[in-house]
Coordinates of C-alpha atoms and ligand atoms in Angstrom, one line a residue:
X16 CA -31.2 -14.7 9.8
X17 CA -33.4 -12.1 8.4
X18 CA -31.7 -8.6 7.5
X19 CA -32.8 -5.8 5.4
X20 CA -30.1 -6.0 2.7
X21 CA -31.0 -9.3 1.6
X22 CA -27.3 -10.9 2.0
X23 CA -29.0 -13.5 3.6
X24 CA -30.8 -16.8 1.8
X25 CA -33.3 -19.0 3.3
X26 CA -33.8 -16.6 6.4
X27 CA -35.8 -19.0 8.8
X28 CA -32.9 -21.7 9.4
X29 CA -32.1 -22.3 12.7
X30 CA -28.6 -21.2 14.0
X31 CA -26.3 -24.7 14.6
X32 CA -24.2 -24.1 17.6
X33 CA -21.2 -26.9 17.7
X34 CA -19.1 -28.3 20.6
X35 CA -16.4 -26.8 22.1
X36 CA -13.1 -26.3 19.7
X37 CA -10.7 -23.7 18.8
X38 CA -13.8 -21.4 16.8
X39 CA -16.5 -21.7 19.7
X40 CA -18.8 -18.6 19.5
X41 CA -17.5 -17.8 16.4
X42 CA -20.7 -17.0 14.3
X43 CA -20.0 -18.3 10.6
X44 CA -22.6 -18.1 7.8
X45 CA -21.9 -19.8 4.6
X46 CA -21.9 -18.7 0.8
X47 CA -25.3 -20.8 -0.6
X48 CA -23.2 -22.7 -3.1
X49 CA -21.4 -24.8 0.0
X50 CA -23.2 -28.0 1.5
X51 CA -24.2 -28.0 4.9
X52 CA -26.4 -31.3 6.0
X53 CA -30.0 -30.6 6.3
X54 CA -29.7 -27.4 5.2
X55 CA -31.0 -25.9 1.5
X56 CA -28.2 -25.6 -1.0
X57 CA -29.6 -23.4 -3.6
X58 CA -26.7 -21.3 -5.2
X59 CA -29.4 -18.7 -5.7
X60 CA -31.1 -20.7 -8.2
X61 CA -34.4 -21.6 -9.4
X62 CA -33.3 -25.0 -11.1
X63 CA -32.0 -26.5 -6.8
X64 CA -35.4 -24.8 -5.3
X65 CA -36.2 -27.0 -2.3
X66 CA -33.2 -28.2 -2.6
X67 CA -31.8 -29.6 0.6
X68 CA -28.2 -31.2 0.6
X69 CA -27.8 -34.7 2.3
X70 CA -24.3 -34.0 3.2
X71 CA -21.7 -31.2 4.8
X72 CA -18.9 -29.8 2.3
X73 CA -15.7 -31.1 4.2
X74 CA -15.2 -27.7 5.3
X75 CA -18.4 -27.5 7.3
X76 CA -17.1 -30.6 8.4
X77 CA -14.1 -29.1 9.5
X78 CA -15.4 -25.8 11.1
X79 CA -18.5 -28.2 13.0
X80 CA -15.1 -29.9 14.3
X81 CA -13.6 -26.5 15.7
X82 CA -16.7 -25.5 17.5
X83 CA -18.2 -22.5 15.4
X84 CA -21.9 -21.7 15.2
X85 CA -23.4 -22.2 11.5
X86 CA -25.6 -19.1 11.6
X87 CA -26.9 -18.9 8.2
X88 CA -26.4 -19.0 4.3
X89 CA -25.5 -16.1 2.1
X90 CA -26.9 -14.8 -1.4
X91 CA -24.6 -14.8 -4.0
X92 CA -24.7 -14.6 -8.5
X93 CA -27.1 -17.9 -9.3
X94 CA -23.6 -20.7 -9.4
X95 CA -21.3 -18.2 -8.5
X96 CA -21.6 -16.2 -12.1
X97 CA -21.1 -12.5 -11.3
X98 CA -19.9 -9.5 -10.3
X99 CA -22.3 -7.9 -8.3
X100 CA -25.1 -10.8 -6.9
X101 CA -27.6 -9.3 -9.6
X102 CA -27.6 -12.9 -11.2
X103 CA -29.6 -14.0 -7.8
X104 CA -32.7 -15.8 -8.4
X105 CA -33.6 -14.0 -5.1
X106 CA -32.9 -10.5 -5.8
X107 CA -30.0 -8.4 -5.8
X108 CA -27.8 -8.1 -2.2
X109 CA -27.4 -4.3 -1.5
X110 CA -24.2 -2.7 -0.1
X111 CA -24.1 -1.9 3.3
X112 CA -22.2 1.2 2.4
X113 CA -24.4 2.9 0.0
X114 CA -27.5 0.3 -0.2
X115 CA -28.1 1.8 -3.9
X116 CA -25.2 0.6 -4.6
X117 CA -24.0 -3.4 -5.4
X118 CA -22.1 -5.5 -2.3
X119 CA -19.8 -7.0 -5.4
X120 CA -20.1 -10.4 -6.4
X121 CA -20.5 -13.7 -6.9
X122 CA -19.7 -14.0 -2.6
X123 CA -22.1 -10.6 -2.3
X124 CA -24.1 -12.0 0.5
X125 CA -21.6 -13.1 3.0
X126 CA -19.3 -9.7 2.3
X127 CA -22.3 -7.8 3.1
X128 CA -23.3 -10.0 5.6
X129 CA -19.6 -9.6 7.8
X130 CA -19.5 -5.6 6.5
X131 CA -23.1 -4.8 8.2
X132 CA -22.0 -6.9 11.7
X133 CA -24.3 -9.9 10.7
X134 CA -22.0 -12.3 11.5
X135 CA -17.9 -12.7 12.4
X136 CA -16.8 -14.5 9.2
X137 CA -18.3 -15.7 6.1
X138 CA -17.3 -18.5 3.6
X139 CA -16.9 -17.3 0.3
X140 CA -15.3 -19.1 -3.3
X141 CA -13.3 -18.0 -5.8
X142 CA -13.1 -18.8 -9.1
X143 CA -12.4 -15.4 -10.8
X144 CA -12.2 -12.9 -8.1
X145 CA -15.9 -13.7 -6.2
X146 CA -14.5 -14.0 -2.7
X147 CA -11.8 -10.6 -3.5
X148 CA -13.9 -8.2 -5.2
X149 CA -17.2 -8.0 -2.7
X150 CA -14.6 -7.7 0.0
X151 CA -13.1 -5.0 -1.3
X152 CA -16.6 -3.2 -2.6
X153 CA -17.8 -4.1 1.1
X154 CA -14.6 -2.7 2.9
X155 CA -13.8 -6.1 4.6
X156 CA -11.0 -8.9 4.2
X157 CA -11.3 -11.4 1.7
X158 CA -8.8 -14.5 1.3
X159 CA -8.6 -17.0 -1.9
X160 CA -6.3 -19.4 -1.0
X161 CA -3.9 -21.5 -2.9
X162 CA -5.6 -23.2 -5.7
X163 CA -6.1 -27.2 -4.2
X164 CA -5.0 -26.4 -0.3
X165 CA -8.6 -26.4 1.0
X166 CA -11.0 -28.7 -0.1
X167 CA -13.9 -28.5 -3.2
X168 CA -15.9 -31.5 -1.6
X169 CA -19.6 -30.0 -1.5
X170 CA -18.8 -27.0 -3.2
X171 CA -21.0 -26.5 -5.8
X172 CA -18.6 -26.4 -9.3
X173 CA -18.2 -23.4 -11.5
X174 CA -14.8 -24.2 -12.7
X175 CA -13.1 -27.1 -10.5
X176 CA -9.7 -25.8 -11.9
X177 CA -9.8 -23.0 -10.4
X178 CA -12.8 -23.0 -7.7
X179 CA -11.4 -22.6 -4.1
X180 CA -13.7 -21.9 -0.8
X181 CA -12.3 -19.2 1.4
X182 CA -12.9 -16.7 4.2
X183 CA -13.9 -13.3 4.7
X184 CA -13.9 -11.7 8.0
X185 CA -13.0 -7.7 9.2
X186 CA -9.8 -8.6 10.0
X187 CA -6.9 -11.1 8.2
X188 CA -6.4 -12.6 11.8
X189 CA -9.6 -13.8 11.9
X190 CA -9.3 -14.7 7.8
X191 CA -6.6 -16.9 9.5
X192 CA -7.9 -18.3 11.8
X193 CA -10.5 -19.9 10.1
X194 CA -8.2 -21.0 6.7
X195 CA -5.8 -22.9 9.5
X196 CA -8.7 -25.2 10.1
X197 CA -10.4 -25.7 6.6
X198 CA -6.7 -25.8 5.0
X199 CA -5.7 -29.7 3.9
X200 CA -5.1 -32.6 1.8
X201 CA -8.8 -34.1 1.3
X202 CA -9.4 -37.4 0.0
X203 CA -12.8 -36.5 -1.3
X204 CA -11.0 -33.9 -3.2
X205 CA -8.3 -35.5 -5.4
X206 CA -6.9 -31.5 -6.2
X207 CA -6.5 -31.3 -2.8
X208 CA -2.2 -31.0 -2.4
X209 CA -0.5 -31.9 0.8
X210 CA -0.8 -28.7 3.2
X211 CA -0.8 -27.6 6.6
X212 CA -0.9 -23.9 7.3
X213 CA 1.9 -22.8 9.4
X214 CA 1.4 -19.2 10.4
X215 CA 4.4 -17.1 10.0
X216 CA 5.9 -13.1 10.3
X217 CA 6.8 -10.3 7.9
X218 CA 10.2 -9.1 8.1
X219 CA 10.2 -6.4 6.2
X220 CA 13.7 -5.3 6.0
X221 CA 14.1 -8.8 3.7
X222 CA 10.5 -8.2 2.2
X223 CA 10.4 -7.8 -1.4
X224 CA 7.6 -6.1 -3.6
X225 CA 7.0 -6.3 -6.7
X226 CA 4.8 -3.7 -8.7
X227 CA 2.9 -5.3 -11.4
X228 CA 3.3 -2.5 -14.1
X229 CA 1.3 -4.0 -16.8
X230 CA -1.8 -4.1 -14.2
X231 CA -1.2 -1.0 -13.1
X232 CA -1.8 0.7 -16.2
X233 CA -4.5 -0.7 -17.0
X234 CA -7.9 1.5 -16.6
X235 CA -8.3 1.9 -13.1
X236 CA -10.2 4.7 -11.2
X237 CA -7.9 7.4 -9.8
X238 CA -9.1 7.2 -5.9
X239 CA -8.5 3.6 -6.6
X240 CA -4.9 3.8 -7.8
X241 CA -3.7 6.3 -4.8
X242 CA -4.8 4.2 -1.9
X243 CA -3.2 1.7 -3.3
X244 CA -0.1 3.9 -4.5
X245 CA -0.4 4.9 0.0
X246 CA -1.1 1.6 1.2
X247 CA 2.9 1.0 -1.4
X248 CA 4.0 4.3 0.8
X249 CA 3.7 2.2 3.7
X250 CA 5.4 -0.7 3.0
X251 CA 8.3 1.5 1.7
X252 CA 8.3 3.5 5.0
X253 CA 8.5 0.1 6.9
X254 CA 11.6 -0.4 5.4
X255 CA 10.6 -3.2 2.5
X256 CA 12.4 -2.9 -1.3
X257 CA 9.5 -2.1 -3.6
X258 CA 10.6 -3.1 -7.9
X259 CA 8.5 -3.1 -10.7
X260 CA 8.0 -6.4 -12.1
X261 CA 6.3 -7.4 -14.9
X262 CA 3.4 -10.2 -16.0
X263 CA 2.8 -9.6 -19.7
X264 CA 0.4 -11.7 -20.1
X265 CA -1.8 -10.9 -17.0
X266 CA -3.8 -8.4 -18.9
X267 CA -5.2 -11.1 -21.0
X268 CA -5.8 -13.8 -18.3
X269 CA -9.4 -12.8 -17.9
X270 CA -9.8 -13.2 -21.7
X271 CA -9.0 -16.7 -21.1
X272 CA -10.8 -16.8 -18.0
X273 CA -13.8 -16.3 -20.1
X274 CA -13.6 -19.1 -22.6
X275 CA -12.2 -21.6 -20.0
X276 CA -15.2 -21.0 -17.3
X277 CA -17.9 -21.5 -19.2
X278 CA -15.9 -24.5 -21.2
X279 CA -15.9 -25.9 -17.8
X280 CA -19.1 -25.3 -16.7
X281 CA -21.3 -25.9 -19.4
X282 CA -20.0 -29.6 -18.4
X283 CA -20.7 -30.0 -15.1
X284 CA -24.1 -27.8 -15.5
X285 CA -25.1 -30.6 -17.5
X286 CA -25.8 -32.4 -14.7
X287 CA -28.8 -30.0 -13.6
X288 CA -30.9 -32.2 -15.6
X289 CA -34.8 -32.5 -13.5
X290 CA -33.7 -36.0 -12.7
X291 CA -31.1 -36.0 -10.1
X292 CA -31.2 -33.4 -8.5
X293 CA -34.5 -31.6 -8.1
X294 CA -37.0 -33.3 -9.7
X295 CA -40.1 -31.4 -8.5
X296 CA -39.0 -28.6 -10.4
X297 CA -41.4 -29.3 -13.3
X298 CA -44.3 -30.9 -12.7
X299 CA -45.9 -33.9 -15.0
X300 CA -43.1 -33.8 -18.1
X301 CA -44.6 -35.1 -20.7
X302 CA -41.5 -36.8 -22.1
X303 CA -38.3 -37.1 -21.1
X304 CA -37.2 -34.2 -23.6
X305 CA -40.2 -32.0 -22.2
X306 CA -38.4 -32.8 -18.4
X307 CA -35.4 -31.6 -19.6
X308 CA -36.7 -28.7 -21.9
X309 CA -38.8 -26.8 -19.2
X310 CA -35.8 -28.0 -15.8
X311 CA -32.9 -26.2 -18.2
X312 CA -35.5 -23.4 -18.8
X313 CA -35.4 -22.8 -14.5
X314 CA -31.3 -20.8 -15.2
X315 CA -31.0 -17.4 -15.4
X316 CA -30.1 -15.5 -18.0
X317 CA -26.4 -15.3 -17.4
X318 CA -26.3 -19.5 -16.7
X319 CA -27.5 -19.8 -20.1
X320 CA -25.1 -17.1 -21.9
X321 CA -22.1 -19.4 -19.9
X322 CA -23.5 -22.6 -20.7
X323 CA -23.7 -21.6 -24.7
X324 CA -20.8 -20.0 -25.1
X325 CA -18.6 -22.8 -23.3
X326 CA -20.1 -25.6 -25.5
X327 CA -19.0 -23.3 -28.7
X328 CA -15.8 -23.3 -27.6
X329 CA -15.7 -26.9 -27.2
X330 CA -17.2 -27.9 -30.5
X331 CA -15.2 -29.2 -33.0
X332 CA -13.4 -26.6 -35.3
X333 CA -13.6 -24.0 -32.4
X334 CA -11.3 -26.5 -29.6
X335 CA -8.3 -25.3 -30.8
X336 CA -9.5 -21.8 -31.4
X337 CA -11.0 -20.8 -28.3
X338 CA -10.1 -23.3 -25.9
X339 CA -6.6 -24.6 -26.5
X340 CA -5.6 -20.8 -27.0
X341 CA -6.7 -20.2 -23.3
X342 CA -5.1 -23.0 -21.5
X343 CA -2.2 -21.9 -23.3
X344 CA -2.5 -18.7 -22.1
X345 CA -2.9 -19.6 -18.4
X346 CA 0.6 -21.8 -18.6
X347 CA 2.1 -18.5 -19.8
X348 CA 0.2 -16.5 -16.3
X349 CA 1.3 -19.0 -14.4
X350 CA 5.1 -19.1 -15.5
X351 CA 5.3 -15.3 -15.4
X352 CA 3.8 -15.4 -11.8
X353 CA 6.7 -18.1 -10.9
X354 CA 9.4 -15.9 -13.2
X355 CA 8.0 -13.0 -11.0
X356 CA 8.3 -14.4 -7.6
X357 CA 12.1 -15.4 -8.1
X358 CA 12.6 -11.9 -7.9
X359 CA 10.1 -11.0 -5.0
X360 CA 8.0 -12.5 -2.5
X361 CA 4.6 -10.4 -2.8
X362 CA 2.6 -8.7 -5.4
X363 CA 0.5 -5.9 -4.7
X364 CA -2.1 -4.2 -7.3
X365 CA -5.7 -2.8 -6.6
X366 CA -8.2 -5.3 -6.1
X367 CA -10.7 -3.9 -8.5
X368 CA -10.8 -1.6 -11.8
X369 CA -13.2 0.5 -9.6
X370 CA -15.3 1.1 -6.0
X371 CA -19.1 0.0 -5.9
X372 CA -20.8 0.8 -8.9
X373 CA -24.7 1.2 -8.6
X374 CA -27.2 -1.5 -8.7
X375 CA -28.4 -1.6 -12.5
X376 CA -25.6 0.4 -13.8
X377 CA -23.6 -2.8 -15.7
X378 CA -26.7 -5.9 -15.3
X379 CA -27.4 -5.3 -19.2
X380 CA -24.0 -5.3 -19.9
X381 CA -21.8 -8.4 -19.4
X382 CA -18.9 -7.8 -20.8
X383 CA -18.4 -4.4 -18.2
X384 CA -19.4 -7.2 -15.7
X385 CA -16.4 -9.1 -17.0
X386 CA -14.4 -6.1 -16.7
X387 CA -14.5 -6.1 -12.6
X388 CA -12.6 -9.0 -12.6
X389 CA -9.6 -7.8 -15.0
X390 CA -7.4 -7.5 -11.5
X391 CA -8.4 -10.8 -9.5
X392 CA -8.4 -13.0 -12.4
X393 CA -4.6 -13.5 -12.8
X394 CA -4.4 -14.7 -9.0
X395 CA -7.0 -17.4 -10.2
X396 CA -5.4 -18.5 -13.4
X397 CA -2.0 -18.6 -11.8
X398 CA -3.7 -21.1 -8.8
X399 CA -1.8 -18.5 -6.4
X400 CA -3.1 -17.3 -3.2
X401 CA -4.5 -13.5 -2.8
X402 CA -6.1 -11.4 -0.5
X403 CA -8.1 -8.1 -0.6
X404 CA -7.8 -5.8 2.4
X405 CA -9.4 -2.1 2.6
X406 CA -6.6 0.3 2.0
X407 CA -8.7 3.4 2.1
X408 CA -11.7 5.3 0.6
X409 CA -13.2 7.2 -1.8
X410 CA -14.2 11.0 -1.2
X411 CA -17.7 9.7 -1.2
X412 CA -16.9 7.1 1.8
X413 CA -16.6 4.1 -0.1
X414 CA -14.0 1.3 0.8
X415 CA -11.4 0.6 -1.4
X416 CA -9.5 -3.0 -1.6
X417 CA -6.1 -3.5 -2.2
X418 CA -4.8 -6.9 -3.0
X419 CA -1.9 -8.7 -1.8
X420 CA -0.5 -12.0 -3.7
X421 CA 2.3 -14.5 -3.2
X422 CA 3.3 -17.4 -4.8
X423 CA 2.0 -21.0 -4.8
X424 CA 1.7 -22.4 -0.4
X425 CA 3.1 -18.8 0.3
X426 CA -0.5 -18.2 2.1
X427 CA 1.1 -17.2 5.2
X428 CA 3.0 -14.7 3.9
X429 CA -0.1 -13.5 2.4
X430 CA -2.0 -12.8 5.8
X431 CA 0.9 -11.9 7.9
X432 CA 1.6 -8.6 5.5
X433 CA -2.5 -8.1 5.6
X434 CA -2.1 -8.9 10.2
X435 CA 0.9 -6.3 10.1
X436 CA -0.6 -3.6 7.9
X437 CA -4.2 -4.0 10.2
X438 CA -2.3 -3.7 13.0
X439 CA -1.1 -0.3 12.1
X440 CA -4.0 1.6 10.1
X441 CA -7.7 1.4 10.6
X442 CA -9.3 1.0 7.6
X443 CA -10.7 -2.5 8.1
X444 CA -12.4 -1.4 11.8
X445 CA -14.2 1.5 9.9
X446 CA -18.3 0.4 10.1
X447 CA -21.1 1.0 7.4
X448 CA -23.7 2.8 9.8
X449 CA -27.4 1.6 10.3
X450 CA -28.8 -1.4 11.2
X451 CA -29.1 -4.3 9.1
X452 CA -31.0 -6.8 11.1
X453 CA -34.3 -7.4 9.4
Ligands
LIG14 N1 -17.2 -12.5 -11.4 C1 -16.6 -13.7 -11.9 C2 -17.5 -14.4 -12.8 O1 -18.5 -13.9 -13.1 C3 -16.1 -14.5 -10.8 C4 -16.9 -15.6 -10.4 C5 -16.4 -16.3 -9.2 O2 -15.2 -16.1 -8.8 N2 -17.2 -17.3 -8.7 O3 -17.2 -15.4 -13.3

């Protein structure tokens, strides 16, 4: 698919319409770090250029199975590392809304690509907030799942303990319908847990939410805060008790986040090594060492910065320091999250610190980067499911996510409160105008 805000990768493949199943003539493009047979897998980097995977990602598998067309693959940050799919090997993906602006990131592409009409649903993966925070900059419905209820096989790893492929569509019905058939145990996945998505309703006379108050203070951009603080209005008008709860340690979970990501994935980057997977890459080495010297040389700036600063954090003398400190952190997220959802059964904060930010504005600054992903990160620590819906917009006309989180399996109840707030506002049918097709 060619379009002119370069969501898309590899732009000449060939659409791949499947059988008849539950998902026919559903058109479904796929995040470039996902396998599909035949197909290039790239993850919008240099280092897997020509790459072409020999096998589907069970998923794929899965959504061949239910009959939807395989229309194309989406840009994203080169291995999912970003906020705003400027990392890309390929060049940046531009928001549909405001195409000086950024579509969010690391899922950029396949936000974009659903926001502009390109397709009906995108896959996406979260490991930090990539499939939630270009959803909500693209004013569309993003879905990470429970940690280990839809299979990693031929997902490209970031950080397998949290890393979880997931949907993004305009609506949270069609969010659902497409997690009811990727969602399962997976034998080629050994996180995988015992799961089958049963759909259920809100009743929101029982409903209770819980207002994180030490996110909610936190620095987050006024326009932000109120359609969030309306999109509360409305579940208190429908009748649901709304409390302040609180996750003390939330605040720090992307702290962690940063140590433990690049711990994990200077490991499995290692295996990026000019031998397995893309030899071509470097022409006539003259030693092995000279193979490996000018492959690693291929990632981009940010790989690199990961890749260092996760095997510091695993040396010896800076273990305990760095790393053990954030796995201990994340048991404490992830026992406040449980503490908190004894008391209620959702949590609802504002996807993002802010809206779309312009494209340039934070590349030369990672740790701002870092900062977009102060609000999904918790969700991903605490292996819970969350979703992002548009709640409203800026002044400006930019979409604004809010974010809707349950605990551990409690994925239904996720999308059902998304279905019932959809079916009565209409921010999520609101359209980027122009057209995108290249
Ligand atoms: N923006 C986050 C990061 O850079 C999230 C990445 C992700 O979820 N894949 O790590």
């Amino acid at each position: 698919m060619r379009d002119t805000l370069n969501a898309f990768l590899h732009p000449d493949l060939e659409p791949i319409v499947s059988g008849n199943g539950p998902l026919s003539g559903l058109n479904l493009v796929v995040k470039d770090n996902i396998a599909v047979q035949d197909w290039p897998l790239s993850a919008a980097s240099k280092i897997l250029d020509g790459y072409i995977s020999p096998y589907d990602a069970t998923v794929i598998k899965k959504l061949r199975a239910a009959g939807v067309t395989l229309s194309g693959k989406t840009n994203l940050d080169e291995f999912a590392m970003g906020s705003s799919t400027e990392n890309s090997a390929y060049g940046v993906t531009k928001n549909p809304w405001n195409t000086e602006l950024v579509a969010g990131g690391s899922s950029g592409g396949s936000a974009a690509a659903v926001a502009a009409g390109l397709c009906d649903v995108a896959l996406g993966s979260d490991t930090g907030g990539s499939i939630r925070q270009p959803a909500a900059f693209c004013g569309v419905t993003g879905f990470k799942p429970t940690y280990g209820s839809v299979s990693r096989y031929g997902l490209i790893a970031l950080a397998p303990s949290y890393d979880v492929i997931g949907p993004i569509a305009r609506t949270a019905a069609e969010v659902e319908k497409v997690f009811a058939v990727i969602a399962g145990q997976d034998p080629l996945d050994q996180t995988t847990i015992d799961y089958t998505y049963e759909p259920t309703a809100v009743d929101f006379a029982k409903l209770r939410v819980g207002l994180p108050t030490d996110l909610w203070r936190l620095d987050i951009d006024p326009e932000v805060k109120e359609a969030n603080q309306r999109f509360v209005d409305w579940l208190k008008a429908k009748g649901a008790t709304v409390v302040d709860v609180t996750l003390p340690t939330a605040p720090q979970a992307l702290n962690a986040y940063c140590i433990i990501l690049p711990a994990e994935t200077s490991a499995n980057l290692a295996r990026f090594d000019g031998i397995r997977f893309q030899k071509k890459a470097v022409t006539e080495p003259e030693t092995l060492l000279d193979r490996y010297r000018r492959t690693k040389a291929l990632f981009g700036a940010e790989v690199k910065r990961r890749i260092l600063i996760g095997t510091y954090a695993l040396s010896v003398g800076h273990y305990d320091a760095y790393y053990q400190l954030a796995v201990t952190i994340q048991g404490q997220v992830i026992r406040e999250f449980e503490d908190a959802f004894q008391s209620v059964d959702v949590i609802i904060n504002p996807t993002t610190p802010t809206p779309a930010f312009k494209i340039g504005e934070k590349a030369n600054d990672p740790v701002a980067m870092y900062q977009c992903d102060l609000l999904t990160v918790p969700a991903d620590l605490g292996l819970v499911p969350a979703i992002s819906l548009p709640v409203g917009f800026t002044k400006s006309g930019l979409p604004i996510g809010g974010q809707i989180t349950a605990a551990q399996t409690k994925d239904n109840l996720v999308l059902a409160l998304a279905k019932a707030f959809q079916a009565e506002t209409d921010f999520h049918t609101k359209k980027p105008s122009g057209d995108f097709h290249g």
